[in-house]
Tab-separated table of C-alpha atoms in Angstrom:
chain	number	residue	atom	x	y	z
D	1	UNK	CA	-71.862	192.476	70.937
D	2	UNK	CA	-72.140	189.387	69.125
D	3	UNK	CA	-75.843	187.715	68.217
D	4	UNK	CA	-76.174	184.162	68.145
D	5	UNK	CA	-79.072	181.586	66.986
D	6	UNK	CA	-78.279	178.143	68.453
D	7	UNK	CA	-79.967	175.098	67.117
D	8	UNK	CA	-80.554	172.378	69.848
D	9	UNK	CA	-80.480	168.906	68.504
D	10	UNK	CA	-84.590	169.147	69.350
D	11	UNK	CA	-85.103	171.386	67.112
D	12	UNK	CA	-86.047	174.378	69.095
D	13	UNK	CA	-84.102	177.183	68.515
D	14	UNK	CA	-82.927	179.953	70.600
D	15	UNK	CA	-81.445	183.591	69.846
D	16	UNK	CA	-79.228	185.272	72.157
D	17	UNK	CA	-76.908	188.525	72.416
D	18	UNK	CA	-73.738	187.842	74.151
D	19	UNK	CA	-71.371	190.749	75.214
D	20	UNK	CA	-68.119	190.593	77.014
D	21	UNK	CA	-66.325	193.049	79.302
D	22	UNK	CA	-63.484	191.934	81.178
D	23	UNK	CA	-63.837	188.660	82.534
D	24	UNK	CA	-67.796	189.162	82.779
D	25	UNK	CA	-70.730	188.083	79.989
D	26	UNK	CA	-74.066	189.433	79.999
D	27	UNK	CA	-76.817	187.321	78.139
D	28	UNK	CA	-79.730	188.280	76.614
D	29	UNK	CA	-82.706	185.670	75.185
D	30	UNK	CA	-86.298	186.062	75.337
D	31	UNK	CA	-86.349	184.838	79.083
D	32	UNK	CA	-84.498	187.506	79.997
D	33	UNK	CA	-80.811	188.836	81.062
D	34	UNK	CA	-78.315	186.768	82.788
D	35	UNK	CA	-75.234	188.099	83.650
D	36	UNK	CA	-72.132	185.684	83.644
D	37	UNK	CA	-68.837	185.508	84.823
D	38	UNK	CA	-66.050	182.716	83.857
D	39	UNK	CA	-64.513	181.279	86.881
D	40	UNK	CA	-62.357	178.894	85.797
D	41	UNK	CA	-61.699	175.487	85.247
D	42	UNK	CA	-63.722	172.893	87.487
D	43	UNK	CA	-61.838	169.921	89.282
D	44	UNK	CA	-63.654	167.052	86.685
D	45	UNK	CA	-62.306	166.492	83.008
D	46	UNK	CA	-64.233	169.083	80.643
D	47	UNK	CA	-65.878	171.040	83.668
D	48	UNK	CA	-65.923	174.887	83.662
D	49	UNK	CA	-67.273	177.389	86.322
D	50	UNK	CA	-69.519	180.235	86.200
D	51	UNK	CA	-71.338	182.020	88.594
D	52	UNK	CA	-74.629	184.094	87.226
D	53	UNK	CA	-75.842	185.864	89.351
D	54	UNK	CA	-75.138	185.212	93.216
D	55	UNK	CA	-74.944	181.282	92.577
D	56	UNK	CA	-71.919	179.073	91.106
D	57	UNK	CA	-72.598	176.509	88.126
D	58	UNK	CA	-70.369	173.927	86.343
D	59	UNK	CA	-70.800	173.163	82.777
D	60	UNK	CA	-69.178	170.243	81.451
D	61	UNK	CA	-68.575	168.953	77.921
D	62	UNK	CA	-69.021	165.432	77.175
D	63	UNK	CA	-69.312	163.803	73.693
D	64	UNK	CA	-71.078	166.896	72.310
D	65	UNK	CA	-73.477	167.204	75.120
D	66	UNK	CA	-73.625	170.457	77.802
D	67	UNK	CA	-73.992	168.870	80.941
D	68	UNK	CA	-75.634	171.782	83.802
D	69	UNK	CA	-74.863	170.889	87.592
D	70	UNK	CA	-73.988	167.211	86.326
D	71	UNK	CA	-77.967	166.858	86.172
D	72	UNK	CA	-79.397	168.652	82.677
D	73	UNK	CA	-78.169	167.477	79.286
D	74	UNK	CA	-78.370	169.747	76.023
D	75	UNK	CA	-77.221	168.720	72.921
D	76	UNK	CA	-76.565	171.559	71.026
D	77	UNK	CA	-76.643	170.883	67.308
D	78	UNK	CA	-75.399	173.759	65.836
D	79	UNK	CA	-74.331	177.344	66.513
D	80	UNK	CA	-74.670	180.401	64.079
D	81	UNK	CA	-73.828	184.505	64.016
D	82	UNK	CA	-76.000	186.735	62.673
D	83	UNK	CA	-75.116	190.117	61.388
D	84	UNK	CA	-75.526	192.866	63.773
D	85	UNK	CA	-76.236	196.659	62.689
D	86	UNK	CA	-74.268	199.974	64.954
D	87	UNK	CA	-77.206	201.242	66.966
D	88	UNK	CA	-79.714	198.474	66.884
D	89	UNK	CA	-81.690	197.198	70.051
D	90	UNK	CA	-80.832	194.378	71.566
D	91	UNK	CA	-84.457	193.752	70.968
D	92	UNK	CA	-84.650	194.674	67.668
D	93	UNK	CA	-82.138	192.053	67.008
D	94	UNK	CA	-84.025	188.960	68.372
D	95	UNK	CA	-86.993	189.905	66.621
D	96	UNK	CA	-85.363	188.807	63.384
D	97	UNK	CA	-85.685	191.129	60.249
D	98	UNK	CA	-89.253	192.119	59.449
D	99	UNK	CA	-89.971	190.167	55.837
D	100	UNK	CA	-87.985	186.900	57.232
D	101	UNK	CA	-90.134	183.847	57.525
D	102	UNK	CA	-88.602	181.140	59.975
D	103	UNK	CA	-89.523	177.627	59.962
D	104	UNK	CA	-91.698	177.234	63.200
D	105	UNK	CA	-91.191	173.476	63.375
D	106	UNK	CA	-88.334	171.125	62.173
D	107	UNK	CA	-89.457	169.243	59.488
D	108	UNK	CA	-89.246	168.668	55.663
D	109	UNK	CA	-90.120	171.758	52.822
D	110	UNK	CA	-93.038	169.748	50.306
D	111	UNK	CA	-94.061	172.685	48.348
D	112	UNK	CA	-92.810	176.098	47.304
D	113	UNK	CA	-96.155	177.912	46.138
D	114	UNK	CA	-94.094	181.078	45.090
D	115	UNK	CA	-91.438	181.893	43.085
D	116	UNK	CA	-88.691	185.284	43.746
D	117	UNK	CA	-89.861	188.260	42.077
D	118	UNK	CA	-93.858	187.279	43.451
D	119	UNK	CA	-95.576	189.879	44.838
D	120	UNK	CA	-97.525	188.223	48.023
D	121	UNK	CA	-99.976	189.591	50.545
D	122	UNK	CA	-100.529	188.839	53.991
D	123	UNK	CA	-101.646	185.045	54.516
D	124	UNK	CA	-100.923	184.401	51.660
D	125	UNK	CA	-99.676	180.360	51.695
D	126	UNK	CA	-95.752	180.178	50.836
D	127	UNK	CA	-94.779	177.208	51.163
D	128	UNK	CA	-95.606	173.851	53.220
D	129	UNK	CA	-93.519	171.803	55.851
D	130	UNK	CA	-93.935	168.234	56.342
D	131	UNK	CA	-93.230	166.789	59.927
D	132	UNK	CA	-94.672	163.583	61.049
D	133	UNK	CA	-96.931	163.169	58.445
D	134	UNK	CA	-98.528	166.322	59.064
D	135	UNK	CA	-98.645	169.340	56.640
D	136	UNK	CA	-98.139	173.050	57.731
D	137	UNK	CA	-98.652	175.667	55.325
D	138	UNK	CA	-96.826	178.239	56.038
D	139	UNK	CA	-97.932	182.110	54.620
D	140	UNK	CA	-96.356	185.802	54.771
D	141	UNK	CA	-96.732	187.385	57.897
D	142	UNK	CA	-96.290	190.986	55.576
D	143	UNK	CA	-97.476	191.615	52.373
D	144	UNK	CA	-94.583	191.993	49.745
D	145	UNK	CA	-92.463	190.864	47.145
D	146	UNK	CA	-90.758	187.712	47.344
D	147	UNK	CA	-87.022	188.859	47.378
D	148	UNK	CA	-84.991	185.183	48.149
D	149	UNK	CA	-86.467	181.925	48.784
D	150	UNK	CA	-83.981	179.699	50.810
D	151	UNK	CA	-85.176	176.399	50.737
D	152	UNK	CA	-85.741	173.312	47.791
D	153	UNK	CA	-88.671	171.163	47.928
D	154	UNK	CA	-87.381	167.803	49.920
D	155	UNK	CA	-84.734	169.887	51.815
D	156	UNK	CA	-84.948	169.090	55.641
D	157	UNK	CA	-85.525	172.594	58.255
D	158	UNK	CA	-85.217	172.963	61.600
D	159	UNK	CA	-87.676	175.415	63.539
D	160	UNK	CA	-85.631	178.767	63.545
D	161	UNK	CA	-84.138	178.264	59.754
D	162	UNK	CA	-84.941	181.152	57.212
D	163	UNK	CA	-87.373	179.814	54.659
D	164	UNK	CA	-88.052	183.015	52.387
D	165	UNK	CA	-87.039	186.901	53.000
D	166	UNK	CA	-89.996	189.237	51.475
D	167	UNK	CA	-89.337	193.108	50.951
């Protein structure tokens, strides 16, 4: 089983498990479970198909966009693995770790108003994010001790990218 956090060129961000048997992929997000199977190659340049479900889809690749049916466009920015434990939950997975705080909008980091090693209780502010003019501070969901912080003032996040871990 492989876990995967894909970054849409949005900014919304999207965790899935993906697990293969045979020719046949089963999906997991937070909208539910899909269960896929690769048919092939499709009869335009770039076109695959893939039935989920009872029903047949194409999915065709075009200068870094997913086209769906030839109607929806995605642009898919970036795609990333994250670690996955033996025995852990599907569930448990796309939860994220408890202490990780995720940017919950794509924007710019202004302020870092702790430093590692700080112990921190709940709402307490952390840092602040910057989009459109707009400020969002953003506090610990736990109380705890700062263990990593993983952005720089002035670096650019998208909603879905670790900001600080806390213990």
């Amino acid at each position: 089983m492989k876990l995967l956090r894909v970054y849409m060129e949005t900014g919304e961000t999207y965790i899935a498990s993906y697990d293969q048997k045979d020719n046949k992929d089963t999906v997991k997000m937070e909208e539910g479970e899909l269960n896929v199977e690769f048919l092939g190659r499709g009869t335009r340049e770039n076109e695959y198909l893939f039935k989920v479900g009872n029903e047949v889809h194409s999915i065709t690749i075009d200068r870094g966009f997913l086209i769906l049916d030839q109607e929806e466009e995605y642009k898919v920015d970036r795609i990333t693995e994250l670690p996955v434990k033996e025995g852990q939950s599907v569930e448990e997975l796309m939860k994220g770790k408890e202490g990780e705080v995720l940017s919950p909008l794509q924007g710019r980091v202004v302020a870092i108003r702790v430093k590692e090693g700080d112990a921190v209780t709940k709402g307490q502010p952390l840092l602040s994010v910057e989009a459109m003019k707009s400020e969002t501070i953003i506090s610990a969901p736990i109380a705890g001790v700062v263990e990593k912080i993983a952005v720089k003032p002035g670096q650019g996040v998208k909603k879905g990218d670790l900001l600080v871990v806390l213990k």
